Short mmCIF file of the C-alpha atoms (twelve columns), coordinates in Angstrom:
data_MODEL
# 
_entry.id   MODEL 
# 
loop_
_atom_site.group_PDB 
_atom_site.id 
_atom_site.type_symbol 
_atom_site.label_atom_id 
_atom_site.label_alt_id 
_atom_site.label_comp_id 
_atom_site.label_asym_id 
_atom_site.label_seq_id 
_atom_site.Cartn_x 
_atom_site.Cartn_y 
_atom_site.Cartn_z 
_atom_site.pdbx_PDB_model_num 
ATOM 1   C CA . GLN A 1   -0.135  -0.230 -0.143  1 
ATOM 2   C CA . VAL A 2   1.247   3.301  -0.775  1 
ATOM 3   C CA . GLN A 3   0.016   6.690  0.425   1 
ATOM 4   C CA . LEU A 4   0.717   9.997  -0.953  1 
ATOM 5   C CA . VAL A 5   0.777   13.665 0.465   1 
ATOM 6   C CA . GLU A 6   1.001   16.712 -1.478  1 
ATOM 7   C CA . SER A 7   1.963   19.846 0.015   1 
ATOM 8   C CA . GLY A 8   3.187   23.587 -1.845  1 
ATOM 9   C CA . GLY A 9   0.314   25.128 -3.198  1 
ATOM 10  C CA . GLY A 10  -1.183  28.342 -2.822  1 
ATOM 11  C CA . SER A 11  -2.236  31.317 -4.723  1 
ATOM 12  C CA . VAL A 12  -0.141  33.273 -7.139  1 
ATOM 13  C CA . GLN A 13  -0.048  36.043 -9.569  1 
ATOM 14  C CA . THR A 14  0.604   35.208 -13.473 1 
ATOM 15  C CA . GLY A 15  4.487   35.061 -13.565 1 
ATOM 16  C CA . GLY A 16  5.192   33.429 -10.329 1 
ATOM 17  C CA . SER A 17  6.367   30.273 -8.999  1 
ATOM 18  C CA . LEU A 18  5.038   27.258 -6.937  1 
ATOM 19  C CA . LYS A 19  7.046   24.191 -5.633  1 
ATOM 20  C CA . LEU A 20  4.617   21.491 -5.029  1 
ATOM 21  C CA . SER A 21  5.922   18.242 -2.781  1 
ATOM 22  C CA . CYS A 22  4.720   14.673 -2.687  1 
ATOM 23  C CA . VAL A 23  5.917   12.672 0.102   1 
ATOM 24  C CA . ALA A 24  4.926   8.837  -0.471  1 
ATOM 25  C CA . SER A 25  4.898   6.283  2.418   1 
ATOM 26  C CA . GLY A 26  5.319   2.370  1.490   1 
ATOM 27  C CA . SER A 27  7.298   0.523  -0.842  1 
ATOM 28  C CA . LEU A 28  8.743   2.290  -4.051  1 
ATOM 29  C CA . LEU A 29  10.096  0.499  -7.028  1 
ATOM 30  C CA . ASN A 30  12.509  0.907  -10.009 1 
ATOM 31  C CA . ASP A 31  9.399   0.108  -12.286 1 
ATOM 32  C CA . ASP A 32  7.249   2.750  -10.266 1 
ATOM 33  C CA . TRP A 33  6.212   5.907  -12.328 1 
ATOM 34  C CA . MET A 34  5.313   8.946  -10.303 1 
ATOM 35  C CA . GLY A 35  3.970   11.967 -11.666 1 
ATOM 36  C CA . TRP A 36  1.722   14.902 -11.114 1 
ATOM 37  C CA . PHE A 37  -1.717  15.536 -12.609 1 
ATOM 38  C CA . ARG A 38  -4.484  18.383 -12.511 1 
ATOM 39  C CA . GLN A 39  -7.963  19.019 -12.783 1 
ATOM 40  C CA . SER A 40  -9.906  21.947 -12.853 1 
ATOM 41  C CA . PRO A 41  -13.637 22.630 -11.749 1 
ATOM 42  C CA . GLY A 42  -15.482 20.778 -14.616 1 
ATOM 43  C CA . LYS A 43  -12.542 19.203 -16.472 1 
ATOM 44  C CA . GLU A 44  -11.122 16.003 -16.398 1 
ATOM 45  C CA . ARG A 45  -7.816  15.327 -15.109 1 
ATOM 46  C CA . GLU A 46  -4.927  16.284 -17.049 1 
ATOM 47  C CA . ALA A 47  -1.612  14.834 -16.853 1 
ATOM 48  C CA . VAL A 48  1.341   17.433 -16.016 1 
ATOM 49  C CA . ALA A 49  4.638   15.615 -15.797 1 
ATOM 50  C CA . ALA A 50  5.686   12.563 -14.621 1 
ATOM 51  C CA . ILE A 51  9.273   10.690 -14.267 1 
ATOM 52  C CA . TYR A 52  9.974   6.836  -14.302 1 
ATOM 53  C CA . SER A 53  11.712  5.397  -12.012 1 
ATOM 54  C CA . GLY A 54  13.942  2.822  -13.886 1 
ATOM 55  C CA . THR A 55  15.866  5.700  -15.589 1 
ATOM 56  C CA . ARG A 56  14.913  9.214  -14.307 1 
ATOM 57  C CA . ARG A 57  13.650  10.655 -17.303 1 
ATOM 58  C CA . PRO A 58  10.861  13.363 -17.396 1 
ATOM 59  C CA . TYR A 59  8.037   13.843 -19.151 1 
ATOM 60  C CA . TYR A 60  6.204   16.749 -19.755 1 
ATOM 61  C CA . ALA A 61  2.226   17.670 -21.124 1 
ATOM 62  C CA . ASP A 62  3.035   20.324 -23.747 1 
ATOM 63  C CA . SER A 63  1.389   23.359 -22.249 1 
ATOM 64  C CA . VAL A 64  3.561   22.932 -19.306 1 
ATOM 65  C CA . MET A 65  6.851   22.016 -21.342 1 
ATOM 66  C CA . GLY A 66  9.983   24.647 -20.288 1 
ATOM 67  C CA . ARG A 67  8.004   26.067 -17.366 1 
ATOM 68  C CA . PHE A 68  7.671   22.936 -14.857 1 
ATOM 69  C CA . THR A 69  10.750  20.937 -13.835 1 
ATOM 70  C CA . ILE A 70  10.020  17.495 -11.965 1 
ATOM 71  C CA . SER A 71  12.126  15.674 -10.046 1 
ATOM 72  C CA . GLU A 72  12.445  12.735 -7.232  1 
ATOM 73  C CA . GLU A 73  14.650  12.741 -4.861  1 
ATOM 74  C CA . ARG A 74  14.203  9.033  -4.051  1 
ATOM 75  C CA . ASP A 75  15.835  8.815  -0.536  1 
ATOM 76  C CA . LYS A 76  13.466  10.764 1.173   1 
ATOM 77  C CA . LYS A 77  10.552  9.478  -0.933  1 
ATOM 78  C CA . THR A 78  9.923   12.797 -2.408  1 
ATOM 79  C CA . LEU A 79  8.442   13.932 -5.853  1 
ATOM 80  C CA . LEU A 80  8.793   17.495 -6.416  1 
ATOM 81  C CA . LEU A 81  6.868   19.802 -9.150  1 
ATOM 82  C CA . VAL A 82  8.968   23.529 -9.404  1 
ATOM 83  C CA . MET A 83  6.335   25.592 -10.931 1 
ATOM 84  C CA . ASN A 84  7.672   28.808 -13.024 1 
ATOM 85  C CA . ASN A 85  6.065   31.587 -15.190 1 
ATOM 86  C CA . LEU A 86  2.923   30.287 -13.947 1 
ATOM 87  C CA . LYS A 87  -0.273  31.514 -15.861 1 
ATOM 88  C CA . PHE A 88  -4.226  31.772 -15.483 1 
ATOM 89  C CA . GLU A 89  -4.692  28.210 -16.926 1 
ATOM 90  C CA . ASP A 90  -2.124  26.419 -14.631 1 
ATOM 91  C CA . THR A 91  -5.084  27.540 -11.809 1 
ATOM 92  C CA . ALA A 92  -6.198  23.405 -10.642 1 
ATOM 93  C CA . ILE A 93  -5.750  21.077 -7.707  1 
ATOM 94  C CA . TYR A 94  -2.515  19.462 -8.389  1 
ATOM 95  C CA . TYR A 95  -2.234  15.465 -7.538  1 
ATOM 96  C CA . CYS A 96  0.552   13.546 -7.140  1 
ATOM 97  C CA . GLY A 97  0.222   9.845  -8.121  1 
ATOM 98  C CA . ARG A 98  1.900   6.706  -8.155  1 
ATOM 99  C CA . GLY A 99  1.854   4.190  -11.479 1 
ATOM 100 C CA . ARG A 100 3.637   0.669  -12.180 1 
ATOM 101 C CA . TRP A 101 5.517   0.086  -15.405 1 
ATOM 102 C CA . PRO A 102 3.357   -2.779 -16.595 1 
ATOM 103 C CA . ARG A 103 0.075   -0.796 -15.968 1 
ATOM 104 C CA . VAL A 104 1.286   2.292  -17.086 1 
ATOM 105 C CA . GLY A 105 3.697   1.530  -20.151 1 
ATOM 106 C CA . GLY A 106 4.270   4.489  -22.699 1 
ATOM 107 C CA . TYR A 107 1.053   5.824  -21.680 1 
ATOM 108 C CA . TRP A 108 2.074   7.982  -18.431 1 
ATOM 109 C CA . TYR A 109 -0.583  10.845 -19.686 1 
ATOM 110 C CA . GLN A 110 -3.770  8.735  -18.754 1 
ATOM 111 C CA . SER A 111 -4.503  9.146  -15.482 1 
ATOM 112 C CA . ASP A 112 -6.543  5.790  -15.336 1 
ATOM 113 C CA . ARG A 113 -3.486  3.596  -15.613 1 
ATOM 114 C CA . TRP A 114 -2.310  4.885  -12.284 1 
ATOM 115 C CA . ASP A 115 -2.794  2.951  -9.220  1 
ATOM 116 C CA . TYR A 116 -3.010  5.850  -6.002  1 
ATOM 117 C CA . TRP A 117 -3.286  8.990  -5.635  1 
ATOM 118 C CA . GLY A 118 -2.876  11.945 -3.211  1 
ATOM 119 C CA . GLN A 119 -5.435  14.272 -1.744  1 
ATOM 120 C CA . GLY A 120 -4.442  17.182 -3.822  1 
ATOM 121 C CA . THR A 121 -3.137  20.418 -3.290  1 
ATOM 122 C CA . ARG A 122 -4.494  23.615 -4.900  1 
ATOM 123 C CA . VAL A 123 -2.748  25.884 -6.751  1 
ATOM 124 C CA . THR A 124 -4.514  29.508 -7.825  1 
ATOM 125 C CA . VAL A 125 -2.980  32.181 -10.343 1 
ATOM 126 C CA . SER A 126 -4.493  35.219 -10.937 1 
ATOM 127 C CA . SER A 127 -3.215  38.485 -12.854 1 
# 
């Protein structure tokens, strides 16, 4: 069983920055995916960024490429998301997730392939 706890959300103005953290408890394996998704009211949960522990390679949604950076502190079981140059459309609840390679495969952006989710942290960007 894995539990995920996010923190770091808040309110910022456009162009500002935030750093989200996700601390995992339980066993993490080298074929785990760890990632961030977000959901706005009336919209489906969408992929933001993910990292595959086996290769440490990051993946990003086009909408955040060049602005967000995902990283993993494996020894601390912590997943980070540094968000720079925030835009109004980044406003959402951000969820940390964990998935396993056999199920996620190359489809990291599909939320229904992920197994565990945190409770979410709210990010509000205003002009």
